[in-house]
Amino acid sequence: MSVIGKRFVEQVKTTGWKSTIAQRLDDGFTRFTAGLSWNDVRGVLRGDPAPKPNPRVKPHTEAFWFHIRPTFYHEAVTTLYPTFRLGLLSAVFFTIEIITGIFLMIFYTPSPERAYTNMIDILTNVPFGSFMRDLHRLGAEAMVIVVTLHMARTFATGSYKKPRQFTWFTGVVLLIVTLFLSFSGYLLPWDQLSFWAVTIGTSMADAAPVFGPTVNLLLRGAPDIGAGGLLRFYLMHVVLFPLIGIIFVAVHYYKVVRWGISLPPEMEPIGEDNARKVPPDKRVNFLPDIATNEIMYAGVAFAILAISAATWYNAPLETHANPLATPNHTVAPWYFYWLQGLLKIPHIIPILPGPIAGALDQFFANVLGLTPKVFWGVIVGPLVFVLLFAVPYIDPNPSRRYGDRKIMLSLGGVFAALILYLSLAGIPTGVPVTGFGYVGGTPPSEIAQEFMPDEGEGELMTIPFDQMIVGEHAVKPDANVPNAPKLNQVLAEVYHSMEKRKTTADPLGQILNEEATASVKITQIQPDLKQISIIINYLDTTGAAQQYVKYKFIHKDSGRAH
Amino acid sequence: MIIKKIVTYRPSFTVRILAGLISFMVIIAACMVTGVADLTQALTTRDTAYRSRLIEEGARVYMDQCARCHGVEGKGIEGQGPSLSSSNFFNNRVKEVGWNSTLETYIAAVTKSGIPLKSSPMWEVTHPPFLDRFGGPLREDQIDNVVRFIMNWRQAPIDTADVVEAPKPGEAFAPMPTPVPLTAAQEEGKNLFLSNGCNACHAIRGVANGAIGPSLNKLYEDALKWISSEEYKASQGKATTPEEYIRESIVNPQAFIVPECPQGACPAGVMPANYADTIPAADLDKLIDYLSTLGRPTQ
């Protein structure tokens, strides 16, 4: 008999078999928890105060995952303020993205011939496929928000100041990694939305002087996005950026542990950093308090995400990418709206009166080859990130207290307001009231786009199939097509939209002539397929009679009606 | 005060454990709900919806690319392309041509690579390749969608009398009527037809392939038919002979608009109304002389 067997028999002889098995099981348990016996864990779970000496610090020296976490936190940072748990939540969403991403990778091929079909397969043939895709997409959006808020919080509490300048620096790298992760993932479904959003994004790179076209070529793999570009974006999305992200998360978190989580500003003497000098009576042990706290926040965040993905949220999938047809009102992803807004600034120095600003633009264009688009989109845009990197190094104020940082906090507020304003200007409807950034076609095309958008659903497309009564129906407020309440409602809505455009000009000064009329024509194409057209008769700016027609095919089972 | 309470909130141990447990139950519930939904109905519902949308996409491509030869309703157009919606097409075509696979793959293959017809002519126009890799305008997924759209006629094939069927292999197409030799003036008229861009919208067998306005293959015959019709008498048209009718159609196209064009009902206001100003009177006579030879019975 082996030595181990002999010991076991001897133990059974001296203490009885029950206690021997219990003790052996407990040994195994202790190995698994890296130092906590079953009784210790039970104490943790029951919320018992830590015994002395505290066995709960042992995993911090024995186990890898515990050793990268501090043994205790300062009591002052365990309330919601000052951290709001945003750093933790960023890490949680990053983890969710990796897990759901690996699931989606199984069913995906980065090739223009296969990618879109794969997407439809994920939605229609893979159990949990749609759920995983919704989680991945919504988690990515949430991660961008949480990471941005995390940075805003760090700025507000002055936590970027000495000694945490480099922590901030790695944090800005992680913000950029997050944005690029999200952006590179945008292209992969290979639908119209992704194709054109990424075309816009990479066109900005193309506009850069000197190296722009080269960068664009490297990104796209060809002058236009195609098989090469998709493969490159895929590799950036699943290899390059996750790798950079993981490396920088490691550095970032090492710095967080090294310097401790900064205390609320009012608790520290000016210019000092006491995060690591925690008096014994202010210590909150990681086990169990911080750990359960973190698990709770992670759990609640994931639960909200899961419920959203399972119920109201559906990740969009538009029609197959078509390089030959740009949908109306194409936009970059929402977190790059501000960049699109920057591109719409008409002059390099926009505060000057128009003619002078125009003359200066001429001067810049002739002497430096600098157009307003290149200046704002390619030089000022990236400068925003340079500015973020530089924040801790250019802020000379040693105090973290809000009262002492009025200038910096105001600048931060102005910066946030500017980004919001530019984001509004970046979307086609532009900024409310001023109309800055408005992009629109002729009034008829905008009406058609409102009720029958090139991509996505419009009111005219969500009429129930049996209410699409074949024939030509004039648009009027009291439309009364029998047995078609929804059709009548939409006809009235189109009428009111027309009336509105007849009385108020859009920000470009375009207005619909008073006599313009419209009708909706529905034709049966196949037993379960109808063609629905919106036909607008109007006078163009020269006074010539014009007809604008836009049509869609609607299948009975397309699941649009609601 | 409330804000201060919120920001200094520290959940008690019990709250943490409870909130955590509830969250995990919610997550598991969300997974179970999706799992059960996916495995019972949701996958099928989404499958139907996406397949329907692919048919919609196919319809758009068909109307843009295929309808000009095969017709909006897939009934076929004489001399241009055979029916794609008749029972004969769905039941017999694969056997007739000896295709060793399904009709879907036959449609896809013909659409993608075309049919080189010089060897065994069924129609005087060949089927061009439509796949981008073969020099055509369409991507593979678009052609797949067109196949879905055409196959969607199978549930209710169209078998009306005006369906144009393809001749069976070995059978030649109906021979073109022996062309009447054109006079020098008519020959000039034909060149005027091309140089004024009429061919962009109108089709004449062997001359032009336009598919926006009505086909002019049997213009004389059609004109004779129209001037005696009730619709024409009710319109602003004043022509009494086919030649007058053709002249009127060129100089005053709004006077009477024929109902059917290759892509559905003929649209009003598309044909320019200023040819009387842009084409000199002598040329106009030659053009009309040429056009009235189309479909004119030979004595």
PDB file of C-alpha atoms in Angstrom, chain A residues 44-47 75-76 78-81 84 113 116 120 123-131 288-289 292-293 295-297 299-300 302-303 306-307 310 317 319-323 457 521 525-529 551-555 557-560, chain B residues 6-11 13 15-17 19-20 23-24 26-27 30-35 38-39 42-57 59-60 63-64 72 137 139-142 149-150 152-153 155-156 265 267-268:
ATOM      1  CA  VAL A  44     -17.961  34.905   4.965  1.00  0.00           C
ATOM      2  CA  LEU A  45     -21.333  33.963   3.525  1.00  0.00           C
ATOM      3  CA  ARG A  46     -23.112  34.534   6.831  1.00  0.00           C
ATOM      4  CA  GLY A  47     -21.566  37.959   7.186  1.00  0.00           C
ATOM      5  CA  GLU A  75     -13.954  52.890   3.831  1.00  0.00           C
ATOM      6  CA  ALA A  76     -14.424  56.213   2.026  1.00  0.00           C
ATOM      7  CA  THR A  78     -16.706  51.864  -0.788  1.00  0.00           C
ATOM      8  CA  THR A  79     -19.759  54.108  -1.070  1.00  0.00           C
ATOM      9  CA  LEU A  80     -21.284  54.823  -4.473  1.00  0.00           C
ATOM     10  CA  TYR A  81     -19.368  58.103  -4.609  1.00  0.00           C
ATOM     11  CA  PHE A  84     -19.666  54.903  -8.995  1.00  0.00           C
ATOM     12  CA  GLU A 113     -19.803  36.438 -49.804  1.00  0.00           C
ATOM     13  CA  TYR A 116     -24.302  38.604 -44.300  1.00  0.00           C
ATOM     14  CA  ILE A 120     -29.029  35.740 -40.992  1.00  0.00           C
ATOM     15  CA  LEU A 123     -30.543  35.110 -36.179  1.00  0.00           C
ATOM     16  CA  THR A 124     -32.619  32.338 -37.700  1.00  0.00           C
ATOM     17  CA  ASN A 125     -30.803  29.046 -37.172  1.00  0.00           C
ATOM     18  CA  VAL A 126     -28.636  29.325 -34.072  1.00  0.00           C
ATOM     19  CA  PRO A 127     -30.346  28.891 -30.685  1.00  0.00           C
ATOM     20  CA  PHE A 128     -29.366  31.887 -28.518  1.00  0.00           C
ATOM     21  CA  GLY A 129     -27.776  33.446 -31.618  1.00  0.00           C
ATOM     22  CA  SER A 130     -29.960  36.529 -31.637  1.00  0.00           C
ATOM     23  CA  PHE A 131     -29.642  36.811 -27.841  1.00  0.00           C
ATOM     24  CA  PRO A 288     -16.199  39.462   1.982  1.00  0.00           C
ATOM     25  CA  ASP A 289     -17.290  43.085   1.657  1.00  0.00           C
ATOM     26  CA  THR A 292     -19.778  40.741  -2.625  1.00  0.00           C
ATOM     27  CA  ASN A 293     -20.181  44.384  -3.502  1.00  0.00           C
ATOM     28  CA  ILE A 295     -20.354  40.687  -7.594  1.00  0.00           C
ATOM     29  CA  MET A 296     -23.584  42.533  -6.875  1.00  0.00           C
ATOM     30  CA  TYR A 297     -22.791  45.432  -9.202  1.00  0.00           C
ATOM     31  CA  GLY A 299     -24.687  40.943 -11.467  1.00  0.00           C
ATOM     32  CA  VAL A 300     -27.098  43.870 -11.625  1.00  0.00           C
ATOM     33  CA  PHE A 302     -25.419  41.950 -16.480  1.00  0.00           C
ATOM     34  CA  ALA A 303     -29.028  41.341 -15.440  1.00  0.00           C
ATOM     35  CA  ALA A 306     -29.656  40.324 -20.325  1.00  0.00           C
ATOM     36  CA  ILE A 307     -33.234  41.494 -19.748  1.00  0.00           C
ATOM     37  CA  ALA A 310     -34.110  39.246 -24.194  1.00  0.00           C
ATOM     38  CA  LEU A 317     -29.527  44.198 -39.375  1.00  0.00           C
ATOM     39  CA  THR A 319     -30.059  44.863 -46.145  1.00  0.00           C
ATOM     40  CA  HIS A 320     -26.892  43.417 -47.651  1.00  0.00           C
ATOM     41  CA  ALA A 321     -24.055  45.905 -48.129  1.00  0.00           C
ATOM     42  CA  ASN A 322     -24.298  47.554 -51.545  1.00  0.00           C
ATOM     43  CA  PRO A 323     -21.278  49.646 -52.516  1.00  0.00           C
ATOM     44  CA  GLU A 457     -38.736  50.760 -41.109  1.00  0.00           C
ATOM     45  CA  LYS A 521     -50.103  53.487 -54.719  1.00  0.00           C
ATOM     46  CA  ILE A 525     -46.922  41.754 -57.446  1.00  0.00           C
ATOM     47  CA  GLN A 526     -47.331  38.201 -56.253  1.00  0.00           C
ATOM     48  CA  PRO A 527     -50.025  36.680 -54.015  1.00  0.00           C
ATOM     49  CA  ASP A 528     -47.939  37.448 -50.914  1.00  0.00           C
ATOM     50  CA  LEU A 529     -45.960  40.399 -52.259  1.00  0.00           C
ATOM     51  CA  TYR A 551     -41.307  52.420 -53.775  1.00  0.00           C
ATOM     52  CA  LYS A 552     -40.744  49.344 -51.648  1.00  0.00           C
ATOM     53  CA  PHE A 553     -41.751  45.734 -51.925  1.00  0.00           C
ATOM     54  CA  ILE A 554     -43.477  44.309 -48.871  1.00  0.00           C
ATOM     55  CA  HIS A 555     -43.927  40.607 -48.228  1.00  0.00           C
ATOM     56  CA  ASP A 557     -44.544  37.494 -43.713  1.00  0.00           C
ATOM     57  CA  SER A 558     -41.805  40.105 -43.398  1.00  0.00           C
ATOM     58  CA  GLY A 559     -42.802  40.728 -39.788  1.00  0.00           C
ATOM     59  CA  ARG A 560     -42.856  44.508 -40.144  1.00  0.00           C
TER      60      ARG A 560
ATOM     61  CA  ILE B   6     -27.549  58.164  -2.897  1.00  0.00           C
ATOM     62  CA  VAL B   7     -23.862  58.904  -3.336  1.00  0.00           C
ATOM     63  CA  THR B   8     -22.956  57.776   0.178  1.00  0.00           C
ATOM     64  CA  TYR B   9     -25.098  54.656  -0.101  1.00  0.00           C
ATOM     65  CA  ARG B  10     -23.340  51.494   0.956  1.00  0.00           C
ATOM     66  CA  PRO B  11     -25.536  48.429   0.525  1.00  0.00           C
ATOM     67  CA  PHE B  13     -24.356  42.661   3.389  1.00  0.00           C
ATOM     68  CA  VAL B  15     -28.813  43.709   0.364  1.00  0.00           C
ATOM     69  CA  ARG B  16     -25.701  42.696  -1.559  1.00  0.00           C
ATOM     70  CA  ILE B  17     -26.385  39.004  -1.259  1.00  0.00           C
ATOM     71  CA  ALA B  19     -29.465  41.814  -5.030  1.00  0.00           C
ATOM     72  CA  GLY B  20     -26.763  39.512  -6.351  1.00  0.00           C
ATOM     73  CA  SER B  23     -29.637  39.423 -10.541  1.00  0.00           C
ATOM     74  CA  PHE B  24     -28.397  35.930 -11.213  1.00  0.00           C
ATOM     75  CA  VAL B  26     -32.916  37.332 -13.661  1.00  0.00           C
ATOM     76  CA  ILE B  27     -29.978  36.442 -15.905  1.00  0.00           C
ATOM     77  CA  ALA B  30     -33.566  35.793 -19.440  1.00  0.00           C
ATOM     78  CA  CYS B  31     -31.472  32.943 -20.839  1.00  0.00           C
ATOM     79  CA  MET B  32     -34.250  30.419 -20.285  1.00  0.00           C
ATOM     80  CA  VAL B  33     -36.887  32.653 -21.836  1.00  0.00           C
ATOM     81  CA  THR B  34     -34.717  33.191 -24.935  1.00  0.00           C
ATOM     82  CA  GLY B  35     -33.767  29.534 -25.062  1.00  0.00           C
ATOM     83  CA  ASP B  38     -35.707  30.151 -29.781  1.00  0.00           C
ATOM     84  CA  LEU B  39     -36.295  26.432 -29.633  1.00  0.00           C
ATOM     85  CA  ALA B  42     -38.711  32.512 -32.355  1.00  0.00           C
ATOM     86  CA  LEU B  43     -36.160  30.986 -34.751  1.00  0.00           C
ATOM     87  CA  THR B  44     -38.909  29.980 -37.172  1.00  0.00           C
ATOM     88  CA  THR B  45     -40.565  33.406 -36.976  1.00  0.00           C
ATOM     89  CA  ARG B  46     -37.307  35.192 -37.666  1.00  0.00           C
ATOM     90  CA  ASP B  47     -36.473  32.700 -40.407  1.00  0.00           C
ATOM     91  CA  THR B  48     -39.776  33.425 -42.159  1.00  0.00           C
ATOM     92  CA  ALA B  49     -39.315  37.175 -41.735  1.00  0.00           C
ATOM     93  CA  TYR B  50     -35.781  37.236 -43.128  1.00  0.00           C
ATOM     94  CA  ARG B  51     -36.627  34.916 -46.008  1.00  0.00           C
ATOM     95  CA  SER B  52     -39.538  37.214 -46.869  1.00  0.00           C
ATOM     96  CA  ARG B  53     -37.258  40.215 -46.830  1.00  0.00           C
ATOM     97  CA  LEU B  54     -34.866  38.456 -49.198  1.00  0.00           C
ATOM     98  CA  ILE B  55     -37.810  37.965 -51.576  1.00  0.00           C
ATOM     99  CA  GLU B  56     -38.507  41.715 -51.283  1.00  0.00           C
ATOM    100  CA  GLU B  57     -34.876  42.434 -52.166  1.00  0.00           C
ATOM    101  CA  ALA B  59     -38.262  41.804 -56.328  1.00  0.00           C
ATOM    102  CA  ARG B  60     -36.378  45.093 -56.462  1.00  0.00           C
ATOM    103  CA  MET B  63     -37.820  44.951 -61.553  1.00  0.00           C
ATOM    104  CA  ASP B  64     -34.551  46.786 -62.224  1.00  0.00           C
ATOM    105  CA  VAL B  72     -43.248  42.763 -64.668  1.00  0.00           C
ATOM    106  CA  PRO B 137     -24.034  44.055 -62.806  1.00  0.00           C
ATOM    107  CA  ARG B 139     -23.581  40.352 -56.819  1.00  0.00           C
ATOM    108  CA  GLU B 140     -24.144  36.697 -55.999  1.00  0.00           C
ATOM    109  CA  ASP B 141     -26.475  37.445 -53.076  1.00  0.00           C
ATOM    110  CA  GLN B 142     -28.635  39.641 -55.332  1.00  0.00           C
ATOM    111  CA  PHE B 149     -38.473  36.045 -55.990  1.00  0.00           C
ATOM    112  CA  ILE B 150     -39.041  34.026 -59.182  1.00  0.00           C
ATOM    113  CA  ASN B 152     -42.269  32.736 -55.226  1.00  0.00           C
ATOM    114  CA  TRP B 153     -44.516  32.665 -58.348  1.00  0.00           C
ATOM    115  CA  GLN B 155     -47.519  29.064 -55.466  1.00  0.00           C
ATOM    116  CA  ALA B 156     -49.790  30.747 -58.026  1.00  0.00           C
ATOM    117  CA  ALA B 265     -48.280  51.328 -66.453  1.00  0.00           C
ATOM    118  CA  PRO B 267     -45.902  57.075 -66.765  1.00  0.00           C
ATOM    119  CA  ALA B 268     -47.199  60.430 -67.928  1.00  0.00           C
TER     120      ALA B 268
END
